[in-house]
């Protein structure tokens, strides 16, 4: 495993944590100290593979990324992506597959959206979180979502905001085949 370090236009790819600390010690703005050195060693020894950012001063950071790249060019070409990160560009997420899976039948869809309601005392409008649950016939999870949104758009204020079908504010479950 290698470590990619970057501070503004200064960057390097090193093989050991000692080389990383030596690189950072050569940058006067970083201010290498025993606490920072210990934290970097702990990060490198951990199973965490997401990038780590260290704050130097307000809005100024340096970054460390664990990688399997052997050279800087491999890192830049993203040839050494960690296997647990997966190749997200090439294969869709499992939730997206389920959303688009064609399966005709009964669905229960739950949609949490921002509904515009008038406050009776003042005559002003405000957004309220609203949960809508419906059971309906559909061909897929996305079809269920589209039918729910279409139904609501005819019945609520047009300024109401509906979440994405891919987000956490929409869920569905397949209840069974339509008879």
mmCIF file of N, CA and C in Angstrom, residues 54-131:
data_model
loop_
_atom_site.group_PDB
_atom_site.id
_atom_site.type_symbol
_atom_site.label_atom_id
_atom_site.label_comp_id
_atom_site.label_asym_id
_atom_site.label_seq_id
_atom_site.Cartn_x
_atom_site.Cartn_y
_atom_site.Cartn_z
ATOM 1 N N UNK A 54 -6.351 17.023 6.955
ATOM 2 C CA UNK A 54 -5.824 17.653 8.168
ATOM 3 C C UNK A 54 -5.845 19.170 7.992
ATOM 4 N N UNK A 55 -6.422 19.848 8.957
ATOM 5 C CA UNK A 55 -6.556 21.301 8.883
ATOM 6 C C UNK A 55 -5.266 21.974 9.367
ATOM 7 N N UNK A 56 -4.764 22.885 8.556
ATOM 8 C CA UNK A 56 -3.569 23.657 8.907
ATOM 9 C C UNK A 56 -3.996 24.969 9.554
ATOM 10 N N UNK A 57 -4.907 25.661 8.900
ATOM 11 C CA UNK A 57 -5.526 26.893 9.397
ATOM 12 C C UNK A 57 -6.876 27.008 8.683
ATOM 13 N N UNK A 58 -7.684 28.003 8.980
ATOM 14 C CA UNK A 58 -9.014 28.070 8.343
ATOM 15 C C UNK A 58 -8.952 27.942 6.811
ATOM 16 N N UNK A 59 -9.696 26.991 6.291
ATOM 17 C CA UNK A 59 -9.813 26.710 4.859
ATOM 18 C C UNK A 59 -8.515 26.273 4.192
ATOM 19 N N UNK A 60 -7.560 25.795 4.956
ATOM 20 C CA UNK A 60 -6.298 25.293 4.406
ATOM 21 C C UNK A 60 -6.046 23.911 4.994
ATOM 22 N N UNK A 61 -5.907 22.899 4.114
ATOM 23 C CA UNK A 61 -5.763 21.507 4.535
ATOM 24 C C UNK A 61 -4.667 20.828 3.729
ATOM 25 N N UNK A 62 -4.191 19.690 4.259
ATOM 26 C CA UNK A 62 -3.452 18.751 3.427
ATOM 27 C C UNK A 62 -4.207 17.436 3.503
ATOM 28 N N UNK A 63 -4.006 16.581 2.500
ATOM 29 C CA UNK A 63 -4.784 15.357 2.394
ATOM 30 C C UNK A 63 -3.859 14.153 2.256
ATOM 31 N N UNK A 64 -4.311 13.029 2.838
ATOM 32 C CA UNK A 64 -3.606 11.753 2.696
ATOM 33 C C UNK A 64 -4.614 10.742 2.162
ATOM 34 N N UNK A 65 -4.207 10.001 1.117
ATOM 35 C CA UNK A 65 -5.064 8.979 0.535
ATOM 36 C C UNK A 65 -4.290 7.673 0.477
ATOM 37 N N UNK A 66 -4.909 6.598 0.986
ATOM 38 C CA UNK A 66 -4.309 5.270 0.870
ATOM 39 C C UNK A 66 -4.626 4.742 -0.530
ATOM 40 N N UNK A 67 -3.632 4.132 -1.167
ATOM 41 C CA UNK A 67 -3.825 3.622 -2.524
ATOM 42 C C UNK A 67 -2.970 2.387 -2.762
ATOM 43 N N UNK A 68 -3.359 1.625 -3.756
ATOM 44 C CA UNK A 68 -2.578 0.457 -4.163
ATOM 45 C C UNK A 68 -1.674 0.795 -5.350
ATOM 46 N N UNK A 69 -1.664 2.053 -5.779
ATOM 47 C CA UNK A 69 -0.870 2.481 -6.932
ATOM 48 C C UNK A 69 0.623 2.368 -6.631
ATOM 49 N N UNK A 70 1.359 1.913 -7.639
ATOM 50 C CA UNK A 70 2.806 1.782 -7.481
ATOM 51 C C UNK A 70 3.526 3.055 -7.928
ATOM 52 N N UNK A 71 2.914 3.780 -8.846
ATOM 53 C CA UNK A 71 3.535 5.010 -9.347
ATOM 54 C C UNK A 71 2.512 6.144 -9.304
ATOM 55 N N UNK A 72 3.022 7.369 -9.413
ATOM 56 C CA UNK A 72 2.145 8.538 -9.411
ATOM 57 C C UNK A 72 1.216 8.503 -10.624
ATOM 58 N N UNK A 73 1.718 8.024 -11.768
ATOM 59 C CA UNK A 73 0.892 7.957 -12.980
ATOM 60 C C UNK A 73 -0.251 6.957 -12.798
ATOM 61 N N UNK A 74 0.004 5.822 -12.156
ATOM 62 C CA UNK A 74 -1.062 4.858 -11.866
ATOM 63 C C UNK A 74 -2.127 5.491 -10.968
ATOM 64 N N UNK A 75 -1.675 6.248 -9.991
ATOM 65 C CA UNK A 75 -2.620 6.922 -9.094
ATOM 66 C C UNK A 75 -3.469 7.924 -9.864
ATOM 67 N N UNK A 76 -2.832 8.720 -10.707
ATOM 68 C CA UNK A 76 -3.550 9.738 -11.480
ATOM 69 C C UNK A 76 -4.533 9.096 -12.461
ATOM 70 N N UNK A 77 -4.166 7.932 -13.012
ATOM 71 C CA UNK A 77 -5.043 7.229 -13.957
ATOM 72 C C UNK A 77 -6.091 6.379 -13.258
ATOM 73 N N UNK A 78 -6.074 6.376 -11.922
ATOM 74 C CA UNK A 78 -7.025 5.620 -11.097
ATOM 75 C C UNK A 78 -6.996 4.129 -11.420
ATOM 76 N N UNK A 79 -5.794 3.614 -11.645
ATOM 77 C CA UNK A 79 -5.659 2.195 -11.957
ATOM 78 C C UNK A 79 -5.635 1.330 -10.708
ATOM 79 N N UNK A 80 -5.418 1.927 -9.542
ATOM 80 C CA UNK A 80 -5.271 1.158 -8.316
ATOM 81 C C UNK A 80 -6.379 1.492 -7.330
ATOM 82 N N UNK A 81 -7.615 1.432 -7.786
ATOM 83 C CA UNK A 81 -8.751 1.705 -6.912
ATOM 84 C C UNK A 81 -8.865 0.567 -5.914
ATOM 85 N N UNK A 82 -9.103 0.900 -4.670
ATOM 86 C CA UNK A 82 -9.216 -0.120 -3.628
ATOM 87 C C UNK A 82 -10.431 -1.001 -3.914
ATOM 88 N N UNK A 83 -10.320 -2.323 -3.802
ATOM 89 C CA UNK A 83 -11.413 -3.213 -4.159
ATOM 90 C C UNK A 83 -12.708 -2.976 -3.387
ATOM 91 N N UNK A 84 -12.634 -2.573 -2.122
ATOM 92 C CA UNK A 84 -13.862 -2.363 -1.350
ATOM 93 C C UNK A 84 -14.621 -1.127 -1.819
ATOM 94 N N UNK A 85 -13.913 -0.183 -2.456
ATOM 95 C CA UNK A 85 -14.588 0.996 -2.964
ATOM 96 C C UNK A 85 -15.414 0.659 -4.190
ATOM 97 N N UNK A 86 -15.028 -0.388 -4.910
ATOM 98 C CA UNK A 86 -15.786 -0.820 -6.077
ATOM 99 C C UNK A 86 -15.630 0.144 -7.233
ATOM 100 N N UNK A 87 -16.064 -0.290 -8.381
ATOM 101 C CA UNK A 87 -16.060 0.583 -9.550
ATOM 102 C C UNK A 87 -17.459 1.107 -9.732
ATOM 103 N N UNK A 88 -17.770 2.182 -9.058
ATOM 104 C CA UNK A 88 -19.122 2.723 -9.035
ATOM 105 C C UNK A 88 -19.556 3.249 -10.395
ATOM 106 N N UNK A 89 -18.603 3.639 -11.237
ATOM 107 C CA UNK A 89 -18.960 4.170 -12.546
ATOM 108 C C UNK A 89 -19.498 3.077 -13.464
ATOM 109 N N UNK A 90 -19.049 1.866 -13.273
ATOM 110 C CA UNK A 90 -19.392 0.802 -14.197
ATOM 111 C C UNK A 90 -20.625 0.012 -13.797
ATOM 112 N N UNK A 91 -20.852 -0.174 -12.519
ATOM 113 C CA UNK A 91 -22.017 -0.964 -12.132
ATOM 114 C C UNK A 91 -22.914 -0.177 -11.192
ATOM 115 N N UNK A 92 -24.223 -0.175 -11.486
ATOM 116 C CA UNK A 92 -25.147 0.618 -10.671
ATOM 117 C C UNK A 92 -25.299 0.060 -9.262
ATOM 118 N N UNK A 93 -25.705 0.910 -8.345
ATOM 119 C CA UNK A 93 -25.882 0.506 -6.955
ATOM 120 C C UNK A 93 -27.042 -0.477 -6.850
ATOM 121 N N UNK A 94 -27.018 -1.389 -5.865
ATOM 122 C CA UNK A 94 -28.097 -2.365 -5.702
ATOM 123 C C UNK A 94 -29.474 -1.713 -5.529
ATOM 124 N N UNK A 95 -29.559 -0.596 -4.834
ATOM 125 C CA UNK A 95 -30.849 0.076 -4.638
ATOM 126 C C UNK A 95 -31.396 0.568 -5.977
ATOM 127 N N UNK A 96 -30.510 1.032 -6.852
ATOM 128 C CA UNK A 96 -30.924 1.512 -8.166
ATOM 129 C C UNK A 96 -31.407 0.349 -9.034
ATOM 130 N N UNK A 97 -30.793 -0.802 -8.885
ATOM 131 C CA UNK A 97 -31.226 -1.988 -9.626
ATOM 132 C C UNK A 97 -32.631 -2.378 -9.187
ATOM 133 N N UNK A 98 -32.877 -2.399 -7.876
ATOM 134 C CA UNK A 98 -34.207 -2.747 -7.368
ATOM 135 C C UNK A 98 -35.253 -1.731 -7.802
ATOM 136 N N UNK A 99 -34.871 -0.468 -7.854
ATOM 137 C CA UNK A 99 -35.798 0.592 -8.237
ATOM 138 C C UNK A 99 -36.286 0.402 -9.673
ATOM 139 N N UNK A 100 -35.406 -0.034 -10.556
ATOM 140 C CA UNK A 100 -35.736 -0.177 -11.975
ATOM 141 C C UNK A 100 -36.167 -1.589 -12.364
ATOM 142 N N UNK A 101 -36.120 -2.514 -11.427
ATOM 143 C CA UNK A 101 -36.471 -3.903 -11.729
ATOM 144 C C UNK A 101 -37.955 -4.014 -12.112
ATOM 145 N N UNK A 102 -38.206 -4.571 -13.293
ATOM 146 C CA UNK A 102 -39.577 -4.751 -13.789
ATOM 147 C C UNK A 102 -40.211 -5.934 -13.055
ATOM 148 N N UNK A 103 -41.290 -5.634 -12.307
ATOM 149 C CA UNK A 103 -41.993 -6.667 -11.543
ATOM 150 C C UNK A 103 -43.423 -6.170 -11.340
ATOM 151 N N UNK A 104 -44.315 -6.593 -12.210
ATOM 152 C CA UNK A 104 -45.679 -6.089 -12.171
ATOM 153 C C UNK A 104 -46.420 -6.651 -10.967
ATOM 154 N N UNK A 105 -47.133 -5.763 -10.253
ATOM 155 C CA UNK A 105 -47.907 -6.199 -9.098
ATOM 156 C C UNK A 105 -48.242 -5.042 -8.180
ATOM 157 N N UNK A 106 -48.563 -5.393 -6.933
ATOM 158 C CA UNK A 106 -48.922 -4.397 -5.928
ATOM 159 C C UNK A 106 -47.678 -3.921 -5.195
ATOM 160 N N UNK A 107 -47.595 -2.604 -5.008
ATOM 161 C CA UNK A 107 -46.479 -1.982 -4.299
ATOM 162 C C UNK A 107 -47.020 -1.090 -3.189
ATOM 163 N N UNK A 108 -46.200 -0.957 -2.148
ATOM 164 C CA UNK A 108 -46.482 0.052 -1.131
ATOM 165 C C UNK A 108 -45.333 1.058 -1.207
ATOM 166 N N UNK A 109 -45.677 2.296 -1.508
ATOM 167 C CA UNK A 109 -44.676 3.344 -1.618
ATOM 168 C C UNK A 109 -44.826 4.345 -0.486
ATOM 169 N N UNK A 110 -43.706 4.755 0.100
ATOM 170 C CA UNK A 110 -43.697 5.747 1.176
ATOM 171 C C UNK A 110 -42.843 6.917 0.708
ATOM 172 N N UNK A 111 -43.457 8.106 0.675
ATOM 173 C CA UNK A 111 -42.789 9.297 0.183
ATOM 174 C C UNK A 111 -42.844 10.385 1.256
ATOM 175 N N UNK A 112 -41.693 10.890 1.657
ATOM 176 C CA UNK A 112 -41.610 12.028 2.583
ATOM 177 C C UNK A 112 -41.262 13.253 1.747
ATOM 178 N N UNK A 113 -42.164 14.236 1.721
ATOM 179 C CA UNK A 113 -41.945 15.407 0.892
ATOM 180 C C UNK A 113 -42.259 16.688 1.648
ATOM 181 N N UNK A 114 -41.846 17.808 1.063
ATOM 182 C CA UNK A 114 -42.090 19.139 1.641
ATOM 183 C C UNK A 114 -43.383 19.683 1.024
ATOM 184 N N UNK A 115 -44.411 19.787 1.841
ATOM 185 C CA UNK A 115 -45.706 20.249 1.371
ATOM 186 C C UNK A 115 -45.902 21.711 1.761
ATOM 187 N N UNK A 116 -46.398 22.513 0.842
ATOM 188 C CA UNK A 116 -46.671 23.918 1.117
ATOM 189 C C UNK A 116 -48.077 24.015 1.695
ATOM 190 N N UNK A 117 -48.170 24.581 2.903
ATOM 191 C CA UNK A 117 -49.457 24.762 3.571
ATOM 192 C C UNK A 117 -49.601 26.205 4.024
ATOM 193 N N UNK A 118 -50.852 26.692 3.997
ATOM 194 C CA UNK A 118 -51.107 28.053 4.453
ATOM 195 C C UNK A 118 -51.358 28.026 5.959
ATOM 196 N N UNK A 119 -50.778 28.977 6.679
ATOM 197 C CA UNK A 119 -51.030 29.124 8.111
ATOM 198 C C UNK A 119 -52.308 29.963 8.241
ATOM 199 N N UNK A 120 -53.378 29.382 8.805
ATOM 200 C CA UNK A 120 -54.673 30.073 8.830
ATOM 201 C C UNK A 120 -54.651 31.454 9.492
ATOM 202 N N UNK A 121 -53.950 31.631 10.581
ATOM 203 C CA UNK A 121 -53.963 32.900 11.310
ATOM 204 C C UNK A 121 -53.287 34.042 10.579
ATOM 205 N N UNK A 122 -52.238 33.722 9.812
ATOM 206 C CA UNK A 122 -51.455 34.786 9.178
ATOM 207 C C UNK A 122 -51.665 34.877 7.668
ATOM 208 N N UNK A 123 -52.137 33.808 7.075
ATOM 209 C CA UNK A 123 -52.301 33.792 5.621
ATOM 210 C C UNK A 123 -50.993 33.559 4.884
ATOM 211 N N UNK A 124 -49.906 33.307 5.626
ATOM 212 C CA UNK A 124 -48.608 33.025 5.019
ATOM 213 C C UNK A 124 -48.493 31.531 4.750
ATOM 214 N N UNK A 125 -47.517 31.173 3.924
ATOM 215 C CA UNK A 125 -47.297 29.778 3.573
ATOM 216 C C UNK A 125 -45.995 29.281 4.190
ATOM 217 N N UNK A 126 -45.961 27.984 4.474
ATOM 218 C CA UNK A 126 -44.734 27.385 4.984
ATOM 219 C C UNK A 126 -44.626 25.955 4.478
ATOM 220 N N UNK A 127 -43.378 25.452 4.485
ATOM 221 C CA UNK A 127 -43.136 24.062 4.099
ATOM 222 C C UNK A 127 -43.305 23.188 5.334
ATOM 223 N N UNK A 128 -44.000 22.072 5.178
ATOM 224 C CA UNK A 128 -44.158 21.096 6.257
ATOM 225 C C UNK A 128 -43.729 19.738 5.733
ATOM 226 N N UNK A 129 -42.959 19.009 6.538
ATOM 227 C CA UNK A 129 -42.607 17.640 6.174
ATOM 228 C C UNK A 129 -43.871 16.803 6.237
ATOM 229 N N UNK A 130 -44.150 16.090 5.162
ATOM 230 C CA UNK A 130 -45.367 15.294 5.068
ATOM 231 C C UNK A 130 -45.001 13.893 4.602
ATOM 232 N N UNK A 131 -45.591 12.910 5.244
ATOM 233 C CA UNK A 131 -45.373 11.510 4.867
ATOM 234 C C UNK A 131 -46.620 11.025 4.147
#
